[in-house]
Each structure stands twice: as C-alpha cells, then as structure tokens.
PDB file of C-alpha atoms in Angstrom:
ATOM      1  CA  MET O   1     -23.276 -30.333   1.170  1.00 39.00           C
ATOM      2  CA  SER O   2     -21.239 -28.768   3.855  1.00 48.00           C
ATOM      3  CA  THR O   3     -20.182 -30.742   7.295  1.00 61.00           C
ATOM      4  CA  ASN O   4     -20.533 -28.841  10.627  1.00 81.00           C
ATOM      5  CA  THR O   5     -17.635 -28.903  12.928  1.00 86.00           C
ATOM      6  CA  ILE O   6     -18.591 -29.201  16.849  1.00 93.00           C
ATOM      7  CA  TYR O   7     -16.314 -27.886  18.832  1.00 96.00           C
ATOM      8  CA  ASP O   8     -16.007 -27.702  23.188  1.00 97.00           C
ATOM      9  CA  ILE O   9     -15.104 -24.389  23.415  1.00 97.00           C
ATOM     10  CA  ALA O  10     -15.116 -21.084  20.876  1.00 96.00           C
ATOM     11  CA  VAL O  11     -12.138 -18.699  21.918  1.00 97.00           C
ATOM     12  CA  ILE O  12     -13.156 -15.087  20.619  1.00 96.00           C
ATOM     13  CA  GLY O  13      -9.870 -13.120  20.100  1.00 92.00           C
ATOM     14  CA  THR O  14      -6.025 -14.074  19.759  1.00 92.00           C
ATOM     15  CA  GLY O  15      -3.991 -11.974  21.211  1.00 88.00           C
ATOM     16  CA  LEU O  16      -1.909 -12.188  23.896  1.00 88.00           C
ATOM     17  CA  MET O  17      -5.176 -13.559  26.634  1.00 92.00           C
ATOM     18  CA  GLY O  18      -6.770 -15.698  23.756  1.00 95.00           C
ATOM     19  CA  SER O  19      -3.498 -17.320  22.392  1.00 95.00           C
ATOM     20  CA  ALA O  20      -2.844 -18.380  25.992  1.00 95.00           C
ATOM     21  CA  ALA O  21      -6.197 -19.984  26.306  1.00 97.00           C
ATOM     22  CA  THR O  22      -6.783 -21.097  23.391  1.00 97.00           C
ATOM     23  CA  ARG O  23      -3.193 -23.335  23.761  1.00 97.00           C
ATOM     24  CA  HIS O  24      -4.146 -24.282  27.434  1.00 96.00           C
ATOM     25  CA  LEU O  25      -7.668 -25.383  26.601  1.00 97.00           C
ATOM     26  CA  SER O  26      -5.813 -27.352  23.265  1.00 97.00           C
ATOM     27  CA  LYS O  27      -3.228 -29.212  25.775  1.00 96.00           C
ATOM     28  CA  SER O  28      -6.446 -30.063  27.923  1.00 96.00           C
ATOM     29  CA  GLY O  29      -8.191 -32.689  25.047  1.00 92.00           C
ATOM     30  CA  LEU O  30     -10.696 -29.948  23.831  1.00 95.00           C
ATOM     31  CA  LYS O  31     -11.596 -29.241  20.851  1.00 97.00           C
ATOM     32  CA  VAL O  32     -11.010 -25.673  20.260  1.00 98.00           C
ATOM     33  CA  LEU O  33     -11.968 -23.181  17.649  1.00 97.00           C
ATOM     34  CA  ALA O  34     -10.150 -19.818  18.351  1.00 97.00           C
ATOM     35  CA  ILE O  35     -11.380 -17.058  15.887  1.00 96.00           C
ATOM     36  CA  GLY O  36      -9.267 -13.927  15.856  1.00 91.00           C
ATOM     37  CA  ALA O  37      -8.307 -10.782  13.371  1.00 83.00           C
ATOM     38  CA  PRO O  38      -4.849 -11.419  11.747  1.00 78.00           C
ATOM     39  CA  GLU O  39      -2.216  -9.895  12.394  1.00 73.00           C
ATOM     40  CA  PRO O  40      -1.713  -6.464  10.582  1.00 70.00           C
ATOM     41  CA  THR O  41       1.346  -6.697   7.904  1.00 67.00           C
ATOM     42  CA  LEU O  42       1.263  -2.612   7.802  1.00 60.00           C
ATOM     43  CA  THR O  43       3.132  -0.044   9.647  1.00 64.00           C
ATOM     44  CA  PRO O  44       0.349   1.647  12.708  1.00 62.00           C
ATOM     45  CA  GLU O  45       0.431   4.403  11.195  1.00 67.00           C
ATOM     46  CA  LYS O  46      -1.521   2.567   7.915  1.00 69.00           C
ATOM     47  CA  HIS O  47      -3.419  -0.357  10.261  1.00 64.00           C
ATOM     48  CA  ASP O  48      -7.148   0.181   9.734  1.00 66.00           C
ATOM     49  CA  GLY O  49      -8.082  -2.822  11.355  1.00 64.00           C
ATOM     50  CA  VAL O  50      -8.803  -4.076  14.779  1.00 63.00           C
ATOM     51  CA  PHE O  51      -5.497  -2.629  17.033  1.00 61.00           C
ATOM     52  CA  ALA O  52      -4.447  -4.772  19.734  1.00 62.00           C
ATOM     53  CA  SER O  53      -1.896  -4.160  22.876  1.00 62.00           C
ATOM     54  CA  HIS O  54       0.452  -6.788  21.747  1.00 59.00           C
ATOM     55  CA  TYR O  55       1.390  -4.785  18.548  1.00 66.00           C
ATOM     56  CA  ASP O  56       4.692  -3.476  20.309  1.00 72.00           C
ATOM     57  CA  SER O  57       7.750  -5.551  20.492  1.00 77.00           C
ATOM     58  CA  GLY O  58       8.851  -5.294  23.980  1.00 86.00           C
ATOM     59  CA  ARG O  59       7.069  -6.321  27.340  1.00 89.00           C
ATOM     60  CA  LEU O  60       8.846  -6.504  30.604  1.00 92.00           C
ATOM     61  CA  THR O  61       9.122  -9.655  32.578  1.00 94.00           C
ATOM     62  CA  HIS O  62      10.023 -10.214  35.407  1.00 95.00           C
ATOM     63  CA  GLU O  63       8.887 -12.054  39.412  1.00 95.00           C
ATOM     64  CA  ALA O  64       9.328  -8.781  41.773  1.00 94.00           C
ATOM     65  CA  SER O  65       6.224  -7.261  42.482  1.00 94.00           C
ATOM     66  CA  THR O  66       4.446  -5.160  45.199  1.00 95.00           C
ATOM     67  CA  SER O  67       1.713  -8.268  45.326  1.00 96.00           C
ATOM     68  CA  HIS O  68       2.813 -12.283  46.203  1.00 96.00           C
ATOM     69  CA  LEU O  69      -0.349 -12.902  44.420  1.00 97.00           C
ATOM     70  CA  TRP O  70       1.350 -11.174  41.157  1.00 96.00           C
ATOM     71  CA  ALA O  71       4.687 -12.171  41.634  1.00 96.00           C
ATOM     72  CA  GLU O  72       3.445 -16.065  41.744  1.00 97.00           C
ATOM     73  CA  LEU O  73       1.181 -15.850  38.598  1.00 95.00           C
ATOM     74  CA  ALA O  74       4.692 -13.932  36.756  1.00 95.00           C
ATOM     75  CA  LYS O  75       6.836 -17.336  38.182  1.00 95.00           C
ATOM     76  CA  ARG O  76       3.885 -19.113  36.044  1.00 94.00           C
ATOM     77  CA  SER O  77       4.599 -17.698  33.223  1.00 93.00           C
ATOM     78  CA  LEU O  78       8.197 -17.094  33.313  1.00 94.00           C
ATOM     79  CA  ASP O  79       8.534 -20.975  34.028  1.00 94.00           C
ATOM     80  CA  ILE O  80       6.809 -22.093  31.118  1.00 94.00           C
ATOM     81  CA  TYR O  81       8.433 -19.404  28.728  1.00 96.00           C
ATOM     82  CA  ARG O  82      11.713 -21.490  27.991  1.00 95.00           C
ATOM     83  CA  ASP O  83       9.282 -24.836  27.194  1.00 96.00           C
ATOM     84  CA  LEU O  84       7.128 -23.073  25.024  1.00 97.00           C
ATOM     85  CA  GLU O  85      10.145 -21.550  22.415  1.00 97.00           C
ATOM     86  CA  ALA O  86      11.883 -25.183  22.792  1.00 97.00           C
ATOM     87  CA  GLU O  87       7.884 -26.494  21.803  1.00 97.00           C
ATOM     88  CA  THR O  88       7.945 -24.147  18.900  1.00 98.00           C
ATOM     89  CA  HIS O  89      11.188 -23.164  17.706  1.00 98.00           C
ATOM     90  CA  LEU O  90       9.887 -19.432  18.405  1.00 97.00           C
ATOM     91  CA  ASP O  91      12.162 -17.051  20.536  1.00 97.00           C
ATOM     92  CA  PHE O  92      10.361 -14.866  22.275  1.00 96.00           C
ATOM     93  CA  TYR O  93      11.596 -14.149  25.662  1.00 97.00           C
ATOM     94  CA  ASP O  94      15.560 -12.452  26.667  1.00 96.00           C
ATOM     95  CA  GLU O  95      16.616 -12.976  30.518  1.00 96.00           C
ATOM     96  CA  VAL O  96      18.710 -10.126  31.207  1.00 96.00           C
ATOM     97  CA  GLY O  97      17.383  -8.896  34.272  1.00 95.00           C
ATOM     98  CA  CYS O  98      15.418  -6.190  35.090  1.00 94.00           C
ATOM     99  CA  LEU O  99      16.168  -2.720  37.296  1.00 92.00           C
ATOM    100  CA  TYR O 100      14.360  -0.758  39.889  1.00 91.00           C
ATOM    101  CA  ILE O 101      15.081   2.945  40.121  1.00 91.00           C
ATOM    102  CA  ALA O 102      13.055   4.339  42.955  1.00 92.00           C
ATOM    103  CA  SER O 103      12.682   6.015  46.240  1.00 92.00           C
ATOM    104  CA  LYS O 104      13.167   3.978  49.534  1.00 92.00           C
ATOM    105  CA  GLU O 105       9.239   3.812  50.455  1.00 94.00           C
ATOM    106  CA  LYS O 106       8.715   3.216  46.643  1.00 94.00           C
ATOM    107  CA  ILE O 107      11.353   0.277  46.644  1.00 93.00           C
ATOM    108  CA  ALA O 108      10.142  -0.766  50.153  1.00 94.00           C
ATOM    109  CA  PRO O 109       7.121  -3.441  48.867  1.00 95.00           C
ATOM    110  CA  TYR O 110       9.225  -4.771  46.230  1.00 93.00           C
ATOM    111  CA  VAL O 111      11.843  -5.583  48.645  1.00 93.00           C
ATOM    112  CA  GLU O 112       9.316  -7.139  50.978  1.00 95.00           C
ATOM    113  CA  VAL O 113       7.840  -9.524  48.495  1.00 95.00           C
ATOM    114  CA  CYS O 114      11.211 -10.315  47.378  1.00 95.00           C
ATOM    115  CA  GLU O 115      12.424 -11.054  50.272  1.00 95.00           C
ATOM    116  CA  ALA O 116       9.485 -13.738  51.398  1.00 96.00           C
ATOM    117  CA  ARG O 117       9.413 -15.109  48.590  1.00 96.00           C
ATOM    118  CA  GLY O 118      13.248 -15.656  47.972  1.00 95.00           C
ATOM    119  CA  ILE O 119      12.904 -14.083  45.021  1.00 95.00           C
ATOM    120  CA  GLY O 120      17.201 -12.972  43.466  1.00 92.00           C
ATOM    121  CA  PHE O 121      16.838  -9.108  44.392  1.00 90.00           C
ATOM    122  CA  GLU O 122      19.998  -6.905  44.985  1.00 92.00           C
ATOM    123  CA  GLN O 123      20.500  -3.212  46.439  1.00 92.00           C
ATOM    124  CA  ILE O 124      23.263  -1.469  43.455  1.00 91.00           C
ATOM    125  CA  ASP O 125      25.104   1.679  43.930  1.00 88.00           C
ATOM    126  CA  ILE O 126      23.125   3.297  40.931  1.00 87.00           C
ATOM    127  CA  GLN O 127      25.345   6.530  40.886  1.00 83.00           C
ATOM    128  CA  ARG O 128      28.521   4.312  40.668  1.00 85.00           C
ATOM    129  CA  ARG O 129      27.071   2.020  38.461  1.00 84.00           C
ATOM    130  CA  PHE O 130      25.828   4.310  35.903  1.00 81.00           C
ATOM    131  CA  PRO O 131      27.362   7.505  36.518  1.00 83.00           C
ATOM    132  CA  THR O 132      26.340   9.034  33.163  1.00 83.00           C
ATOM    133  CA  MET O 133      22.730   8.637  33.824  1.00 75.00           C
ATOM    134  CA  GLY O 134      22.768  11.821  35.804  1.00 73.00           C
ATOM    135  CA  ALA O 135      21.718  12.185  39.091  1.00 75.00           C
ATOM    136  CA  PHE O 136      20.287  10.060  41.635  1.00 78.00           C
ATOM    137  CA  GLU O 137      20.102  11.843  45.035  1.00 80.00           C
ATOM    138  CA  GLY O 138      16.936  10.382  47.055  1.00 82.00           C
ATOM    139  CA  LEU O 139      16.613   6.987  44.981  1.00 88.00           C
ATOM    140  CA  GLU O 140      17.765   3.642  44.873  1.00 89.00           C
ATOM    141  CA  GLY O 141      18.821   0.926  42.594  1.00 91.00           C
ATOM    142  CA  TRP O 142      17.370  -2.620  42.758  1.00 93.00           C
ATOM    143  CA  LEU O 143      18.167  -5.345  40.476  1.00 94.00           C
ATOM    144  CA  GLU O 144      16.469  -8.304  39.688  1.00 95.00           C
ATOM    145  CA  PRO O 145      19.664  -9.952  37.508  1.00 94.00           C
ATOM    146  CA  ASN O 146      17.675 -13.713  36.893  1.00 93.00           C
ATOM    147  CA  ASN O 147      14.274 -14.971  35.787  1.00 92.00           C
ATOM    148  CA  ALA O 148      13.232 -11.113  34.405  1.00 96.00           C
ATOM    149  CA  GLY O 149      13.537  -9.118  31.027  1.00 96.00           C
ATOM    150  CA  HIS O 150      11.659  -8.704  28.039  1.00 95.00           C
ATOM    151  CA  ILE O 151       9.552 -10.486  25.602  1.00 94.00           C
ATOM    152  CA  ASN O 152       8.332  -9.775  22.217  1.00 93.00           C
ATOM    153  CA  PRO O 153       4.703  -9.937  22.334  1.00 90.00           C
ATOM    154  CA  ARG O 154       4.227 -10.738  19.284  1.00 87.00           C
ATOM    155  CA  ARG O 155       6.319 -13.642  18.956  1.00 93.00           C
ATOM    156  CA  MET O 156       5.069 -14.984  21.898  1.00 94.00           C
ATOM    157  CA  LEU O 157       1.748 -14.746  20.669  1.00 92.00           C
ATOM    158  CA  LYS O 158       3.317 -17.009  17.316  1.00 94.00           C
ATOM    159  CA  ALA O 159       4.618 -19.592  19.975  1.00 97.00           C
ATOM    160  CA  GLN O 160       1.158 -20.078  21.623  1.00 97.00           C
ATOM    161  CA  LEU O 161      -1.027 -20.129  18.518  1.00 97.00           C
ATOM    162  CA  LYS O 162       2.007 -22.906  16.826  1.00 98.00           C
ATOM    163  CA  SER O 163       1.516 -24.747  19.950  1.00 98.00           C
ATOM    164  CA  ALA O 164      -2.840 -24.685  20.050  1.00 98.00           C
ATOM    165  CA  LYS O 165      -2.302 -25.371  16.369  1.00 97.00           C
ATOM    166  CA  ALA O 166      -0.211 -28.406  17.245  1.00 97.00           C
ATOM    167  CA  ASN O 167      -2.112 -29.714  19.703  1.00 97.00           C
ATOM    168  CA  GLY O 168      -5.393 -29.514  17.731  1.00 97.00           C
ATOM    169  CA  ALA O 169      -7.014 -26.249  17.863  1.00 97.00           C
ATOM    170  CA  THR O 170      -8.401 -24.600  14.909  1.00 97.00           C
ATOM    171  CA  LEU O 171      -7.451 -21.606  14.301  1.00 97.00           C
ATOM    172  CA  LYS O 172      -9.561 -18.751  12.047  1.00 96.00           C
ATOM    173  CA  ALA O 173      -8.214 -15.427  10.930  1.00 91.00           C
ATOM    174  CA  ASP O 174     -11.537 -13.256  11.116  1.00 90.00           C
ATOM    175  CA  THR O 175     -12.844 -10.409  12.625  1.00 84.00           C
ATOM    176  CA  VAL O 176     -15.974 -10.876  14.999  1.00 83.00           C
ATOM    177  CA  THR O 177     -18.909  -8.699  15.220  1.00 81.00           C
TER     178      THR O 177
END
C-alpha cells in the first residue's frame, strides 16, 4: 500500500526559473514538489534529452540597464547571490565588473538610468586602457566596477535546489510530458 503525499504546489521544470521558484516557495513554508529533467552528464554534442538554456557555464550579471525596472530586478538578484552562496556553500558569482563599449547614442540610456539610480558607472578611455584591442573610433567605454560580473548558471541552479531541499521541497528528477 502506498501513501500519497499532498503538495501545496508543483513546479514543473528545475532550470533557472523553476529552481528559483522552488526555493522561494519552499522558504515561504509551502509544501513544494519540483519535477525537472536531470542535468546532462554527457557533452552537449552527445546529449539527446531535454536541453535547457542554463547548460553553459557563464552569464553576465549587472545592474546597469536601459530600464529602471530591469535595473531594480537585477539589483534584487545581485543582493541575494552572496547569501545563497553562504547558505549552500556553492560559489557561483564572480564580482569582476562589467565593461560596456558602444557608441555615444547606444550607451546614453544606460548612463541615464545609472545616474538616476546611483549605480557606479564610470567612463574610461578604452583606447588608452586597452591598446591591444584595436581601434575604438566613435565608441565609448563605460565600466560598472561593482555589483557586476558573471555567474555560473549551473552552479547557481544547484545552489537554488540545495536551498529548496533544505527548506523541505521534494525534488524529482524526471521529464514531464
């Protein structure tokens, strides 16, 4: 005889969005079941299962944006990275800054949002600072030195799911059809 467990909510998919949803829902005290395809163990060329966008190992993360909303959402994410790393003992965020190189017209909306929000964002002389990178005629360089860098999405996903499990979530490695 089997015992059926009743969950408050089921999260289908344990990729970047599903793992975050599972973590936040489990922290709120809900009884959560998360079902998602297991991480591939083969190289991408040999993997024939579900493919997800987080199977790479690097993503830029930064607060600078052309939109106040996206800048705020990015800030909220950046604000929890270190806590999640400490909680799970899984490092996934490298705060190394972010360099933007674009024409004055393309960079202007970023500068406007950064100035309005107080985001540290400084103009740099890219030709002088990076002389071996080639010609930058007509382009400007702007550096966001803090609260920016890159994450390893696969390690972040592991951290999210580890936290969710510690908060009582049930994780099931399976493909939903």
